[in-house]
PDB file of C-alpha atoms and ligand atoms in Angstrom:
ATOM      1  CA  MET A 302      -1.490 -24.530 -12.729  1.00  0.00           C
ATOM      2  CA  ARG A 303      -2.326 -22.377  -9.667  1.00  0.00           C
ATOM      3  CA  ILE A 304      -0.888 -18.865  -9.827  1.00  0.00           C
ATOM      4  CA  ASP A 305      -1.108 -16.210  -7.051  1.00  0.00           C
ATOM      5  CA  PHE A 306       0.137 -12.881  -8.412  1.00  0.00           C
ATOM      6  CA  HIS A 307      -0.156 -10.636  -5.325  1.00  0.00           C
ATOM      7  CA  THR A 308       1.484 -11.346  -1.944  1.00  0.00           C
ATOM      8  CA  HIS A 309       3.326  -9.484   0.832  1.00  0.00           C
ATOM      9  CA  SER A 310       6.061 -10.428   3.294  1.00  0.00           C
ATOM     10  CA  SER A 311       7.558  -8.843   6.409  1.00  0.00           C
ATOM     11  CA  VAL A 312       9.908  -6.955   4.080  1.00  0.00           C
ATOM     12  CA  SER A 313       6.930  -4.559   3.844  1.00  0.00           C
ATOM     13  CA  ASP A 314       3.660  -4.844   5.783  1.00  0.00           C
ATOM     14  CA  GLY A 315       3.120  -8.617   5.702  1.00  0.00           C
ATOM     15  CA  THR A 316       3.873 -10.573   8.876  1.00  0.00           C
ATOM     16  CA  ASP A 317       5.894 -13.519   7.532  1.00  0.00           C
ATOM     17  CA  PRO A 318       9.429 -13.497   6.057  1.00  0.00           C
ATOM     18  CA  PRO A 319       9.758 -14.110   2.282  1.00  0.00           C
ATOM     19  CA  ALA A 320      11.008 -17.691   2.809  1.00  0.00           C
ATOM     20  CA  ALA A 321       7.939 -18.505   4.916  1.00  0.00           C
ATOM     21  CA  VAL A 322       5.642 -16.986   2.275  1.00  0.00           C
ATOM     22  CA  MET A 323       7.226 -19.251  -0.382  1.00  0.00           C
ATOM     23  CA  ARG A 324       6.872 -22.315   1.845  1.00  0.00           C
ATOM     24  CA  GLN A 325       3.272 -21.549   2.738  1.00  0.00           C
ATOM     25  CA  ALA A 326       2.454 -20.845  -0.914  1.00  0.00           C
ATOM     26  CA  ARG A 327       3.680 -24.297  -1.884  1.00  0.00           C
ATOM     27  CA  ALA A 328       1.776 -25.863   1.013  1.00  0.00           C
ATOM     28  CA  ALA A 329      -1.345 -24.057  -0.256  1.00  0.00           C
ATOM     29  CA  GLY A 330      -0.949 -25.911  -3.568  1.00  0.00           C
ATOM     30  CA  LEU A 331       0.398 -23.012  -5.621  1.00  0.00           C
ATOM     31  CA  ASP A 332       2.742 -23.530  -8.600  1.00  0.00           C
ATOM     32  CA  VAL A 333       3.594 -19.869  -9.216  1.00  0.00           C
ATOM     33  CA  VAL A 334       3.771 -17.032  -6.709  1.00  0.00           C
ATOM     34  CA  ALA A 335       4.673 -13.364  -7.175  1.00  0.00           C
ATOM     35  CA  LEU A 336       6.062 -11.433  -4.208  1.00  0.00           C
ATOM     36  CA  THR A 337       4.763  -7.856  -4.465  1.00  0.00           C
ATOM     37  CA  ASP A 338       5.903  -6.008  -1.355  1.00  0.00           C
ATOM     38  CA  HIS A 339       5.150  -2.281  -1.108  1.00  0.00           C
ATOM     39  CA  ASP A 340       7.863  -0.122  -2.723  1.00  0.00           C
ATOM     40  CA  THR A 341      10.701  -2.613  -2.275  1.00  0.00           C
ATOM     41  CA  VAL A 342      12.413  -5.553  -3.969  1.00  0.00           C
ATOM     42  CA  ASP A 343      14.361  -6.458  -0.821  1.00  0.00           C
ATOM     43  CA  GLY A 344      12.485  -9.725  -0.366  1.00  0.00           C
ATOM     44  CA  HIS A 345      13.434 -11.183  -3.743  1.00  0.00           C
ATOM     45  CA  PRO A 346      16.858 -12.678  -2.895  1.00  0.00           C
ATOM     46  CA  GLU A 347      15.535 -14.599   0.118  1.00  0.00           C
ATOM     47  CA  ALA A 348      12.454 -15.786  -1.783  1.00  0.00           C
ATOM     48  CA  LYS A 349      14.649 -17.130  -4.601  1.00  0.00           C
ATOM     49  CA  ARG A 350      17.153 -18.713  -2.254  1.00  0.00           C
ATOM     50  CA  GLU A 351      14.477 -20.490  -0.232  1.00  0.00           C
ATOM     51  CA  LEU A 352      12.214 -21.461  -3.116  1.00  0.00           C
ATOM     52  CA  PRO A 353      10.579 -24.860  -2.478  1.00  0.00           C
ATOM     53  CA  PRO A 354      11.072 -27.465  -5.249  1.00  0.00           C
ATOM     54  CA  GLY A 355       8.480 -27.185  -8.006  1.00  0.00           C
ATOM     55  CA  MET A 356       7.603 -23.589  -7.184  1.00  0.00           C
ATOM     56  CA  THR A 357       8.063 -20.749  -9.673  1.00  0.00           C
ATOM     57  CA  PHE A 358       8.843 -17.291  -8.280  1.00  0.00           C
ATOM     58  CA  VAL A 359       7.879 -14.075 -10.057  1.00  0.00           C
ATOM     59  CA  PRO A 360       9.636 -10.910  -8.827  1.00  0.00           C
ATOM     60  CA  GLY A 361       7.237  -8.021  -8.285  1.00  0.00           C
ATOM     61  CA  MET A 362       6.554  -4.840  -6.319  1.00  0.00           C
ATOM     62  CA  GLU A 363       3.465  -2.792  -5.434  1.00  0.00           C
ATOM     63  CA  LEU A 364       4.266   0.867  -6.069  1.00  0.00           C
ATOM     64  CA  SER A 365       2.518   3.614  -4.092  1.00  0.00           C
ATOM     65  CA  CYS A 366       0.847   6.096  -6.435  1.00  0.00           C
ATOM     66  CA  ARG A 367      -1.568   8.972  -6.103  1.00  0.00           C
ATOM     67  CA  LEU A 368      -4.069  10.396  -8.543  1.00  0.00           C
ATOM     68  CA  ASP A 369      -6.177  13.509  -7.795  1.00  0.00           C
ATOM     69  CA  GLY A 370      -5.524  13.055  -4.077  1.00  0.00           C
ATOM     70  CA  HIS A 371      -6.538   9.393  -4.107  1.00  0.00           C
ATOM     71  CA  SER A 372      -4.243   6.510  -3.246  1.00  0.00           C
ATOM     72  CA  VAL A 373      -3.624   4.130  -6.165  1.00  0.00           C
ATOM     73  CA  HIS A 374      -1.502   0.961  -6.062  1.00  0.00           C
ATOM     74  CA  MET A 375       0.433  -0.096  -9.158  1.00  0.00           C
ATOM     75  CA  LEU A 376       1.796  -3.629  -9.364  1.00  0.00           C
ATOM     76  CA  ALA A 377       5.024  -4.130 -11.288  1.00  0.00           C
ATOM     77  CA  TYR A 378       6.373  -7.482 -12.446  1.00  0.00           C
ATOM     78  CA  LEU A 379       9.503  -8.796 -14.121  1.00  0.00           C
ATOM     79  CA  PHE A 380      11.308  -5.440 -14.314  1.00  0.00           C
ATOM     80  CA  ASP A 381      15.047  -4.924 -13.983  1.00  0.00           C
ATOM     81  CA  PRO A 382      15.552  -4.199 -10.254  1.00  0.00           C
ATOM     82  CA  ALA A 383      18.747  -2.285 -11.111  1.00  0.00           C
ATOM     83  CA  HIS A 384      16.897   0.285 -13.249  1.00  0.00           C
ATOM     84  CA  ALA A 385      18.271   3.500 -11.707  1.00  0.00           C
ATOM     85  CA  GLU A 386      15.220   5.739 -11.802  1.00  0.00           C
ATOM     86  CA  LEU A 387      12.752   3.083 -10.692  1.00  0.00           C
ATOM     87  CA  ALA A 388      15.078   2.183  -7.801  1.00  0.00           C
ATOM     88  CA  ASP A 389      15.500   5.897  -6.959  1.00  0.00           C
ATOM     89  CA  GLN A 390      11.783   6.549  -6.921  1.00  0.00           C
ATOM     90  CA  SER A 391      10.983   3.545  -4.741  1.00  0.00           C
ATOM     91  CA  GLU A 392      13.739   4.616  -2.349  1.00  0.00           C
ATOM     92  CA  ARG A 393      12.254   8.093  -2.219  1.00  0.00           C
ATOM     93  CA  ILE A 394       8.859   6.607  -1.299  1.00  0.00           C
ATOM     94  CA  ARG A 395      10.439   4.429   1.411  1.00  0.00           C
ATOM     95  CA  THR A 396      12.313   7.380   2.917  1.00  0.00           C
ATOM     96  CA  ASP A 397       9.177   9.495   3.003  1.00  0.00           C
ATOM     97  CA  ARG A 398       7.247   6.601   4.585  1.00  0.00           C
ATOM     98  CA  VAL A 399       9.543   6.919   7.610  1.00  0.00           C
ATOM     99  CA  ARG A 400       9.022  10.696   7.924  1.00  0.00           C
ATOM    100  CA  ARG A 401       5.302  10.218   7.613  1.00  0.00           C
ATOM    101  CA  ALA A 402       5.112   7.342  10.113  1.00  0.00           C
ATOM    102  CA  VAL A 403       7.065   9.410  12.678  1.00  0.00           C
ATOM    103  CA  ALA A 404       4.569  12.254  12.133  1.00  0.00           C
ATOM    104  CA  MET A 405       1.581   9.910  12.561  1.00  0.00           C
ATOM    105  CA  VAL A 406       3.043   8.456  15.761  1.00  0.00           C
ATOM    106  CA  SER A 407       3.535  11.972  17.098  1.00  0.00           C
ATOM    107  CA  ARG A 408      -0.121  12.794  16.416  1.00  0.00           C
ATOM    108  CA  LEU A 409      -1.200   9.539  18.042  1.00  0.00           C
ATOM    109  CA  ALA A 410       0.911  10.411  21.086  1.00  0.00           C
ATOM    110  CA  ASP A 411      -0.831  13.794  21.252  1.00  0.00           C
ATOM    111  CA  LEU A 412      -4.133  11.923  21.159  1.00  0.00           C
ATOM    112  CA  GLY A 413      -3.036  10.036  24.270  1.00  0.00           C
ATOM    113  CA  THR A 414      -2.741   6.571  22.725  1.00  0.00           C
ATOM    114  CA  GLY A 415       0.669   5.853  24.254  1.00  0.00           C
ATOM    115  CA  VAL A 416       2.004   4.530  20.936  1.00  0.00           C
ATOM    116  CA  THR A 417       5.751   5.150  20.549  1.00  0.00           C
ATOM    117  CA  TRP A 418       8.073   5.216  17.550  1.00  0.00           C
ATOM    118  CA  GLU A 419      10.147   2.507  19.166  1.00  0.00           C
ATOM    119  CA  GLN A 420       7.124   0.215  19.292  1.00  0.00           C
ATOM    120  CA  VAL A 421       6.313   0.864  15.627  1.00  0.00           C
ATOM    121  CA  THR A 422       9.872   0.170  14.448  1.00  0.00           C
ATOM    122  CA  GLU A 423       9.756  -3.050  16.447  1.00  0.00           C
ATOM    123  CA  MET A 424       6.586  -4.044  14.545  1.00  0.00           C
ATOM    124  CA  ALA A 425       8.184  -3.112  11.195  1.00  0.00           C
ATOM    125  CA  ASP A 426      11.314  -5.093  12.122  1.00  0.00           C
ATOM    126  CA  GLY A 427      13.490  -3.474   9.451  1.00  0.00           C
ATOM    127  CA  GLY A 428      10.821  -3.714   6.755  1.00  0.00           C
ATOM    128  CA  VAL A 429       9.268  -0.841   4.804  1.00  0.00           C
ATOM    129  CA  VAL A 430       7.146   0.938   7.415  1.00  0.00           C
ATOM    130  CA  GLY A 431       3.435   1.342   6.729  1.00  0.00           C
ATOM    131  CA  ARG A 432       0.178   2.105   8.460  1.00  0.00           C
ATOM    132  CA  PRO A 433      -0.396  -1.596   9.281  1.00  0.00           C
ATOM    133  CA  HIS A 434       2.593  -1.462  11.660  1.00  0.00           C
ATOM    134  CA  ILE A 435       1.072   1.549  13.422  1.00  0.00           C
ATOM    135  CA  ALA A 436      -2.303  -0.221  13.412  1.00  0.00           C
ATOM    136  CA  ARG A 437      -0.713  -3.228  15.109  1.00  0.00           C
ATOM    137  CA  ALA A 438       0.935  -0.960  17.681  1.00  0.00           C
ATOM    138  CA  LEU A 439      -2.459   0.627  18.451  1.00  0.00           C
ATOM    139  CA  ALA A 440      -4.000  -2.813  18.880  1.00  0.00           C
ATOM    140  CA  ALA A 441      -1.096  -3.954  21.094  1.00  0.00           C
ATOM    141  CA  ARG A 442      -1.737  -0.900  23.331  1.00  0.00           C
ATOM    142  CA  GLY A 443      -5.401  -1.895  23.577  1.00  0.00           C
ATOM    143  CA  VAL A 444      -6.499   1.353  21.935  1.00  0.00           C
ATOM    144  CA  ILE A 445      -8.439  -0.696  19.369  1.00  0.00           C
ATOM    145  CA  ASP A 446      -9.506  -4.362  19.366  1.00  0.00           C
ATOM    146  CA  LYS A 447      -7.805  -5.286  16.103  1.00  0.00           C
ATOM    147  CA  PRO A 448      -5.503  -3.580  13.563  1.00  0.00           C
ATOM    148  CA  SER A 449      -8.153  -3.155  10.848  1.00  0.00           C
ATOM    149  CA  LEU A 450     -10.071  -0.780  13.177  1.00  0.00           C
ATOM    150  CA  ALA A 451      -7.237   1.761  12.878  1.00  0.00           C
ATOM    151  CA  PHE A 452      -8.238   2.579   9.295  1.00  0.00           C
ATOM    152  CA  THR A 453     -11.008   5.028  10.226  1.00  0.00           C
ATOM    153  CA  LYS A 454     -11.426   8.809  10.511  1.00  0.00           C
ATOM    154  CA  GLU A 455     -10.801   8.426  14.240  1.00  0.00           C
ATOM    155  CA  TRP A 456      -7.242   7.153  13.732  1.00  0.00           C
ATOM    156  CA  ILE A 457      -5.127   6.628  10.616  1.00  0.00           C
ATOM    157  CA  GLY A 458      -7.674   6.066   7.869  1.00  0.00           C
ATOM    158  CA  MET A 459      -7.414   8.460   4.919  1.00  0.00           C
ATOM    159  CA  GLY A 460      -8.261  11.920   6.300  1.00  0.00           C
ATOM    160  CA  GLY A 461      -8.278  10.590   9.885  1.00  0.00           C
ATOM    161  CA  ARG A 462      -7.173  12.536  12.961  1.00  0.00           C
ATOM    162  CA  ALA A 463      -3.668  11.084  12.874  1.00  0.00           C
ATOM    163  CA  TYR A 464      -3.429  10.490   9.120  1.00  0.00           C
ATOM    164  CA  VAL A 465      -0.437  11.981   7.321  1.00  0.00           C
ATOM    165  CA  GLY A 466       0.103  11.725   3.557  1.00  0.00           C
ATOM    166  CA  ARG A 467       3.325  10.691   1.881  1.00  0.00           C
ATOM    167  CA  TYR A 468       5.241  10.957  -1.348  1.00  0.00           C
ATOM    168  CA  ALA A 469       3.768   8.859  -4.170  1.00  0.00           C
ATOM    169  CA  LEU A 470       4.055   8.655  -7.948  1.00  0.00           C
ATOM    170  CA  GLU A 471       1.604   9.679 -10.623  1.00  0.00           C
ATOM    171  CA  PRO A 472       0.292   6.359 -11.996  1.00  0.00           C
ATOM    172  CA  ALA A 473       1.296   7.309 -15.566  1.00  0.00           C
ATOM    173  CA  HIS A 474       4.823   8.046 -14.338  1.00  0.00           C
ATOM    174  CA  ALA A 475       4.955   4.700 -12.516  1.00  0.00           C
ATOM    175  CA  ILE A 476       3.792   2.886 -15.655  1.00  0.00           C
ATOM    176  CA  ALA A 477       6.444   4.634 -17.766  1.00  0.00           C
ATOM    177  CA  LEU A 478       9.197   3.727 -15.269  1.00  0.00           C
ATOM    178  CA  ILE A 479       8.079   0.104 -14.991  1.00  0.00           C
ATOM    179  CA  ARG A 480       8.013  -0.241 -18.773  1.00  0.00           C
ATOM    180  CA  ASP A 481      11.379   1.466 -19.155  1.00  0.00           C
ATOM    181  CA  ALA A 482      12.747  -1.130 -16.707  1.00  0.00           C
ATOM    182  CA  GLY A 483      11.379  -3.903 -18.947  1.00  0.00           C
ATOM    183  CA  GLY A 484       8.500  -4.714 -16.628  1.00  0.00           C
ATOM    184  CA  VAL A 485       4.732  -4.927 -16.912  1.00  0.00           C
ATOM    185  CA  ALA A 486       2.342  -2.705 -14.947  1.00  0.00           C
ATOM    186  CA  VAL A 487      -0.913  -4.006 -13.486  1.00  0.00           C
ATOM    187  CA  LEU A 488      -3.416  -1.765 -11.693  1.00  0.00           C
ATOM    188  CA  ALA A 489      -4.012  -3.196  -8.188  1.00  0.00           C
ATOM    189  CA  HIS A 490      -7.515  -3.724  -6.713  1.00  0.00           C
ATOM    190  CA  PRO A 491      -9.236  -0.765  -8.479  1.00  0.00           C
ATOM    191  CA  ARG A 492     -12.600  -1.550  -6.859  1.00  0.00           C
ATOM    192  CA  ALA A 493     -11.488  -2.513  -3.356  1.00  0.00           C
ATOM    193  CA  GLY A 494     -13.203   0.451  -1.711  1.00  0.00           C
ATOM    194  CA  ARG A 495     -12.292   0.248   1.999  1.00  0.00           C
ATOM    195  CA  ASP A 496      -9.727   2.967   2.600  1.00  0.00           C
ATOM    196  CA  SER A 497      -9.242   3.475  -1.132  1.00  0.00           C
ATOM    197  CA  TRP A 498     -10.976   4.940  -4.108  1.00  0.00           C
ATOM    198  CA  MET A 499     -13.284   3.106  -6.530  1.00  0.00           C
ATOM    199  CA  ILE A 500     -11.324   3.918  -9.691  1.00  0.00           C
ATOM    200  CA  PRO A 501     -13.721   4.836 -12.528  1.00  0.00           C
ATOM    201  CA  ASP A 502     -13.697   3.083 -15.926  1.00  0.00           C
ATOM    202  CA  GLU A 503     -12.537   6.299 -17.667  1.00  0.00           C
ATOM    203  CA  VAL A 504      -9.442   6.511 -15.473  1.00  0.00           C
ATOM    204  CA  ILE A 505      -8.571   2.875 -16.170  1.00  0.00           C
ATOM    205  CA  ALA A 506      -9.021   3.576 -19.898  1.00  0.00           C
ATOM    206  CA  ARG A 507      -6.632   6.534 -19.644  1.00  0.00           C
ATOM    207  CA  LEU A 508      -4.045   4.380 -17.850  1.00  0.00           C
ATOM    208  CA  ALA A 509      -4.457   1.702 -20.528  1.00  0.00           C
ATOM    209  CA  ALA A 510      -3.593   4.372 -23.104  1.00  0.00           C
ATOM    210  CA  SER A 511      -0.504   5.202 -21.004  1.00  0.00           C
ATOM    211  CA  GLY A 512       0.826   1.659 -21.304  1.00  0.00           C
ATOM    212  CA  LEU A 513      -0.859  -0.229 -18.471  1.00  0.00           C
ATOM    213  CA  ALA A 514      -0.662  -3.963 -19.246  1.00  0.00           C
ATOM    214  CA  GLY A 515      -3.211  -5.414 -16.860  1.00  0.00           C
ATOM    215  CA  VAL A 516      -5.819  -4.840 -14.187  1.00  0.00           C
ATOM    216  CA  GLU A 517      -6.650  -6.847 -11.092  1.00  0.00           C
ATOM    217  CA  VAL A 518      -9.976  -8.617 -11.367  1.00  0.00           C
ATOM    218  CA  TRP A 519      -9.498 -11.491  -8.916  1.00  0.00           C
ATOM    219  CA  HIS A 520      -8.936  -9.816  -5.550  1.00  0.00           C
ATOM    220  CA  PRO A 521     -10.501 -10.612  -2.137  1.00  0.00           C
ATOM    221  CA  ASP A 522     -11.912  -7.055  -1.870  1.00  0.00           C
ATOM    222  CA  HIS A 523     -13.728  -7.235  -5.237  1.00  0.00           C
ATOM    223  CA  ASP A 524     -17.301  -8.471  -5.147  1.00  0.00           C
ATOM    224  CA  SER A 525     -18.674 -10.627  -7.949  1.00  0.00           C
ATOM    225  CA  SER A 526     -20.408  -7.807  -9.816  1.00  0.00           C
ATOM    226  CA  GLU A 527     -17.184  -5.748  -9.861  1.00  0.00           C
ATOM    227  CA  ARG A 528     -15.304  -8.797 -11.161  1.00  0.00           C
ATOM    228  CA  THR A 529     -17.753  -9.168 -14.034  1.00  0.00           C
ATOM    229  CA  ARG A 530     -17.528  -5.457 -14.894  1.00  0.00           C
ATOM    230  CA  LEU A 531     -13.724  -5.430 -14.697  1.00  0.00           C
ATOM    231  CA  LEU A 532     -13.447  -8.542 -16.848  1.00  0.00           C
ATOM    232  CA  HIS A 533     -15.502  -6.843 -19.559  1.00  0.00           C
ATOM    233  CA  LEU A 534     -13.521  -3.625 -19.232  1.00  0.00           C
ATOM    234  CA  ALA A 535     -10.212  -5.507 -19.475  1.00  0.00           C
ATOM    235  CA  ASP A 536     -11.436  -7.221 -22.623  1.00  0.00           C
ATOM    236  CA  GLU A 537     -12.574  -3.928 -24.125  1.00  0.00           C
ATOM    237  CA  LEU A 538      -9.279  -2.170 -23.353  1.00  0.00           C
ATOM    238  CA  GLY A 539      -6.973  -5.077 -24.206  1.00  0.00           C
ATOM    239  CA  LEU A 540      -5.793  -5.324 -20.594  1.00  0.00           C
ATOM    240  CA  VAL A 541      -4.709  -8.636 -19.078  1.00  0.00           C
ATOM    241  CA  PRO A 542      -7.027  -9.685 -16.220  1.00  0.00           C
ATOM    242  CA  SER A 543      -4.897 -10.432 -13.162  1.00  0.00           C
ATOM    243  CA  GLY A 544      -5.097 -10.747  -9.388  1.00  0.00           C
ATOM    244  CA  GLY A 545      -4.095 -12.686  -6.324  1.00  0.00           C
ATOM    245  CA  SER A 546      -4.637 -13.163  -2.611  1.00  0.00           C
ATOM    246  CA  ASP A 547      -2.949  -9.911  -1.443  1.00  0.00           C
ATOM    247  CA  ASP A 548      -1.952 -12.048   1.537  1.00  0.00           C
ATOM    248  CA  HIS A 549      -0.317 -10.087   4.398  1.00  0.00           C
ATOM    249  CA  GLY A 550       0.089 -13.101   6.748  1.00  0.00           C
ATOM    250  CA  THR A 551      -1.756 -12.791  10.051  1.00  0.00           C
ATOM    251  CA  LEU A 552      -2.725  -9.197   9.199  1.00  0.00           C
ATOM    252  CA  THR A 553      -5.212 -10.358   6.540  1.00  0.00           C
ATOM    253  CA  GLY A 554      -5.552 -13.893   7.838  1.00  0.00           C
ATOM    254  CA  HIS A 555      -3.341 -16.391   5.988  1.00  0.00           C
ATOM    255  CA  ARG A 556      -5.005 -16.749   2.613  1.00  0.00           C
ATOM    256  CA  LEU A 557      -2.335 -17.517  -0.015  1.00  0.00           C
ATOM    257  CA  GLY A 558      -3.980 -18.980  -3.107  1.00  0.00           C
ATOM    258  CA  CYS A 559      -7.493 -17.781  -2.191  1.00  0.00           C
ATOM    259  CA  GLU A 560      -7.429 -15.923  -5.532  1.00  0.00           C
ATOM    260  CA  VAL A 561      -5.544 -17.138  -8.598  1.00  0.00           C
ATOM    261  CA  ILE A 562      -5.088 -16.013 -12.193  1.00  0.00           C
ATOM    262  CA  THR A 563      -5.428 -18.071 -15.362  1.00  0.00           C
ATOM    263  CA  PRO A 564      -2.382 -19.575 -17.105  1.00  0.00           C
ATOM    264  CA  GLU A 565      -3.379 -17.466 -20.125  1.00  0.00           C
ATOM    265  CA  SER A 566      -3.093 -14.215 -18.146  1.00  0.00           C
ATOM    266  CA  TYR A 567       0.244 -15.387 -16.770  1.00  0.00           C
ATOM    267  CA  GLU A 568       1.589 -16.102 -20.264  1.00  0.00           C
ATOM    268  CA  ARG A 569       0.391 -12.755 -21.601  1.00  0.00           C
ATOM    269  CA  LEU A 570       2.115 -10.838 -18.789  1.00  0.00           C
ATOM    270  CA  ILE A 571       5.373 -12.757 -19.231  1.00  0.00           C
ATOM    271  CA  GLU A 572       5.273 -12.168 -22.977  1.00  0.00           C
ATOM    272  CA  ARG A 573       5.175  -8.409 -22.441  1.00  0.00           C
ATOM    273  CA  SER A 574       8.106  -8.282 -20.043  1.00  0.00           C
ATOM    274  CA  SER A 575      11.829  -8.242 -20.712  1.00  0.00           C
ATOM    275  CA  GLY A 576      13.463  -6.981 -17.507  1.00  0.00           C
ATOM    276  CA  ALA A 577      13.594 -10.283 -15.600  1.00  0.00           C
ATOM    277  CA  VAL A 578      12.358 -13.878 -15.873  1.00  0.00           C
ATOM    278  CA  PRO A 579      10.378 -16.134 -13.517  1.00  0.00           C
ATOM    279  CA  VAL A 580      12.687 -18.263 -11.347  1.00  0.00           C
ATOM    280  CA  ARG A 581      12.309 -21.987 -10.884  1.00  0.00           C
ATOM    281  CA  ILE A 582      14.640 -24.449  -9.250  1.00  0.00           C
TER     282      ILE A 582
HETATM  283  P1  AMP B 744       0.288   2.750   3.737  1.00  0.00           P
HETATM  284  O1  AMP B 744       0.850   2.285   2.428  1.00  0.00           O
HETATM  285  O2  AMP B 744       1.336   2.884   4.790  1.00  0.00           O
HETATM  286  O3  AMP B 744      -0.580   3.971   3.605  1.00  0.00           O
HETATM  287  O4  AMP B 744      -0.672   1.585   4.269  1.00  0.00           O
HETATM  288  C1  AMP B 744      -1.610   0.973   3.399  1.00  0.00           C
HETATM  289  C2  AMP B 744      -1.737  -0.495   3.759  1.00  0.00           C
HETATM  290  O5  AMP B 744      -2.616  -0.618   4.862  1.00  0.00           O
HETATM  291  C3  AMP B 744      -2.344  -1.356   2.670  1.00  0.00           C
HETATM  292  O6  AMP B 744      -1.350  -1.882   1.834  1.00  0.00           O
HETATM  293  C4  AMP B 744      -3.010  -2.466   3.451  1.00  0.00           C
HETATM  294  O7  AMP B 744      -2.049  -3.462   3.761  1.00  0.00           O
HETATM  295  C5  AMP B 744      -3.398  -1.805   4.754  1.00  0.00           C
HETATM  296  N1  AMP B 744      -4.822  -1.390   4.829  1.00  0.00           N
HETATM  297  C6  AMP B 744      -5.419  -0.377   4.185  1.00  0.00           C
HETATM  298  N2  AMP B 744      -6.715  -0.272   4.540  1.00  0.00           N
HETATM  299  C7  AMP B 744      -6.948  -1.244   5.451  1.00  0.00           C
HETATM  300  C8  AMP B 744      -8.087  -1.668   6.213  1.00  0.00           C
HETATM  301  N3  AMP B 744      -9.265  -1.052   6.108  1.00  0.00           N
HETATM  302  N4  AMP B 744      -7.940  -2.719   7.038  1.00  0.00           N
HETATM  303  C9  AMP B 744      -6.754  -3.330   7.163  1.00  0.00           C
HETATM  304  N5  AMP B 744      -5.649  -2.993   6.478  1.00  0.00           N
HETATM  305  C10 AMP B 744      -5.731  -1.962   5.629  1.00  0.00           C
HETATM  306 FE1   FE B 745      -0.275  -3.648   2.397  1.00  0.00          FE
HETATM  307 FE1   FE B 746      -2.557  -2.652  -2.380  1.00  0.00          FE
HETATM  308 ZN1   ZN B 747      -0.981  -5.506  -1.842  1.00  0.00          ZN
END
């Protein structure tokens, strides 16, 4: 059984609609796929409706968190999407993403890039707006050669000239909400580096004590030594090792199924959830 537990669609900052993600996942030989768009569950109905035969869909979301000024991503699976406070908090994050993107575009305009809000909303196409949409707008203007080059101090990388922060949840608060909604919480790519923070073992241990169910081990941005360390840590803390491709379509290069989790991890995460069930047609 091939299981990819981390993917994005154009409902957030991926480039392909949920139905296309499901189709491509099946074509990539996957049996189970979780859709984990940033701060939204809006892609779930389409993914379920357009599920290819033989494919199992797991509803998920990647919640934006912040700890000590660092960005932290918390994956949530199999929660009740109607849970009022979880829905409220994700809406609050989405609303603040718009304010923050407008502010970043204004700074980029002041820097003479020529990027406009209209262009960014066109890139986002109704989805949850994020820095990748602004990065694509910068690339389309020829300011940078490719979107990934926007994530630097020069542009919209953390602390960059045009970077603006946004509302996010304390990870422990996110975990509590996810659990209250019957879901399971999995810490996303703790050792990805890049624009984010290398989350120390002690912090992961504290989150485990707060009810974290799992931690991503198998992620494209984790090197093999980090995988080994995280696998040991997960074992020590009783966390379920998880992961996935974190595919964002053309933004990351299509890579569904490049990372998979074990059937054992899948079973353990399902066992701990009660807010929703995997969908299979
Ligand atoms: P935001 O949530 O709006 O702050 O944007 C964060 C998103 O930007 C992440 O979910 C990734 O999809 C993307 N991202 C972050 N760092 C990089 C990078 N160095 N190169 C390309 N994409 C990145
Ligand atoms: Fe993303
Ligand atoms: Fe992430
Ligand atoms: Zn992700």
